[in-house]
Amino acid sequence: MKFWKQHLTSRLASYFLLLSLLTVSTVSCVAYLQARQSLKESAFNQLSITATLKEGELARWFEDQQRDFLLTTHLPEVQTRLRTLLDTASTTPQHQQAKADLDAYLQRVIRLKPNLQEIYVLDASSRVLLSSQPERERTYEIAANITFLQEVAIGADFAPIFYISPRTRKPAITLATPIRNANGDRIGLLATQLDLERIDRIIREGNRLGKTGEAYLVGFMVTGNAFISGASPLPESPTESVTSFAIEQAMLGQNGSGLYRNYAGVPVIGVYRWLNNRDLALLVEMAQAEALAPARQLAVTIALIGGFSAIALSVGVYWLSRQITKPILAIAETSTQIAAGELDREAPILTEDEIGILAYNFNQMLRQLKLSRNQSQAYSDSLEQKAHELEQTLRQLRRTQAQLIQTEKMSSLG
């Protein structure tokens, strides 16, 4: 503190350094906030575009699956054999022939349409009469897991029912269309289980969202909201319920975007969509740490460059301050010497500016002081001389007086 109070150049350099650091901090903060806002807007745009593209691809995929299923199973000869299979006893030649023809046809369809993982025929009791996977025959299908295509028309909207397949332990979709007899009564179902690997590829591939970017689908199952595809990694239990602010909002039918924590508790910037026709939530997210990293890097860079610049400038300011304050320090040194009694000193006039004028006036004041002191000394000497003379005169008068008194005494005795 004493050093701070006594050194003018140090105070000037320190004030400049503090002001520079304050300016650099302000600029860094403003640059960070502006860059962060720009990066957020850019990220939201990129995430929204990705979500829109994936939404379109999903819609086309579902439409393709519907079209492939209906076109391959609603041929007149196929429908005829299906009715024969369901309306005749299993021991009749007509039943056996229809089953053989259908089995051969379904195997060809599966080879040509690998996205249709399995095609099978259910009777009125949901028992599998015929399947492209023979080991599944004579088993029963859970009716609650079946997505019925009420309208046998390509392009008709349908909301798929997702469930966990007891065989694969993965999310699955089963599409089914009714088989009717000549009277229009439903006598069975023609169903197919879709291969959802393509959905997973649609969701995972082509994101271009950096290292932490991901897109995933969430659907409602009996146990709650669960991943359909895209999450990396998927939970150990496929029926495990997942939640986050965005998932809850999307499952309520809301579309939006924002900064929030994802299902894993990681702060992300994300976009969420409710796919109304599919009863699915599509989420596209990226970790905030990655999305906003350039803003932090910019702020740190500005702060480092600004800090080094401020220190370098402070050194320069210190040197300049030394040059500027040198005449003042010379005047201060001279005043200290004069205070010690060295009145023959004079302040050096190093500049012609205000400080030079100050030094000149200081020297003039010093000359006046010396003149006044000399005059005072001379006056003092004069007074001392006069006092001495008066004292001598007084002594003389006293001697004269004493002599007169002595003379008078002698006269009176004489």
Short mmCIF file of C-alpha atoms in Angstrom, two decimals, residues 10 13 25 61 64 68 97 104 126 154 205 215 226 256 264 270 272 323 339 341 345 356 374 380 399 410:
data_model
loop_
_atom_site.label_atom_id
_atom_site.label_comp_id
_atom_site.label_asym_id
_atom_site.label_seq_id
_atom_site.Cartn_x
_atom_site.Cartn_y
_atom_site.Cartn_z
CA SER A 10 3.09 2.67 -10.84
CA ALA A 13 0.33 1.96 -15.19
CA SER A 25 -13.52 -8.57 -20.16
CA TRP A 61 -40.93 -45.38 -45.47
CA ASP A 64 -43.67 -47.75 -48.93
CA ASP A 68 -45.58 -53.14 -50.67
CA GLN A 97 -53.26 -76.84 -52.45
CA ALA A 104 -44.51 -70.52 -52.24
CA SER A 126 -55.77 -65.17 -34.02
CA ILE A 154 -52.34 -47.08 -50.64
CA GLU A 205 -27.55 -41.91 -40.73
CA ALA A 215 -31.79 -38.24 -33.60
CA ALA A 226 -39.80 -45.97 -24.86
CA GLY A 256 -40.65 -26.92 -30.30
CA ALA A 264 -29.40 -39.13 -20.10
CA GLY A 270 -32.62 -29.81 -29.45
CA TYR A 272 -38.70 -32.05 -30.96
CA GLN A 323 9.19 9.82 -19.28
CA ALA A 339 13.54 21.29 2.48
CA GLY A 341 18.31 23.37 3.58
CA ARG A 345 19.39 24.00 -5.80
CA GLY A 356 8.31 23.03 -17.82
CA ASN A 374 18.71 37.27 2.22
CA SER A 380 18.40 40.97 11.03
CA ARG A 399 30.02 55.71 32.56
CA MET A 410 33.91 65.32 45.40
#
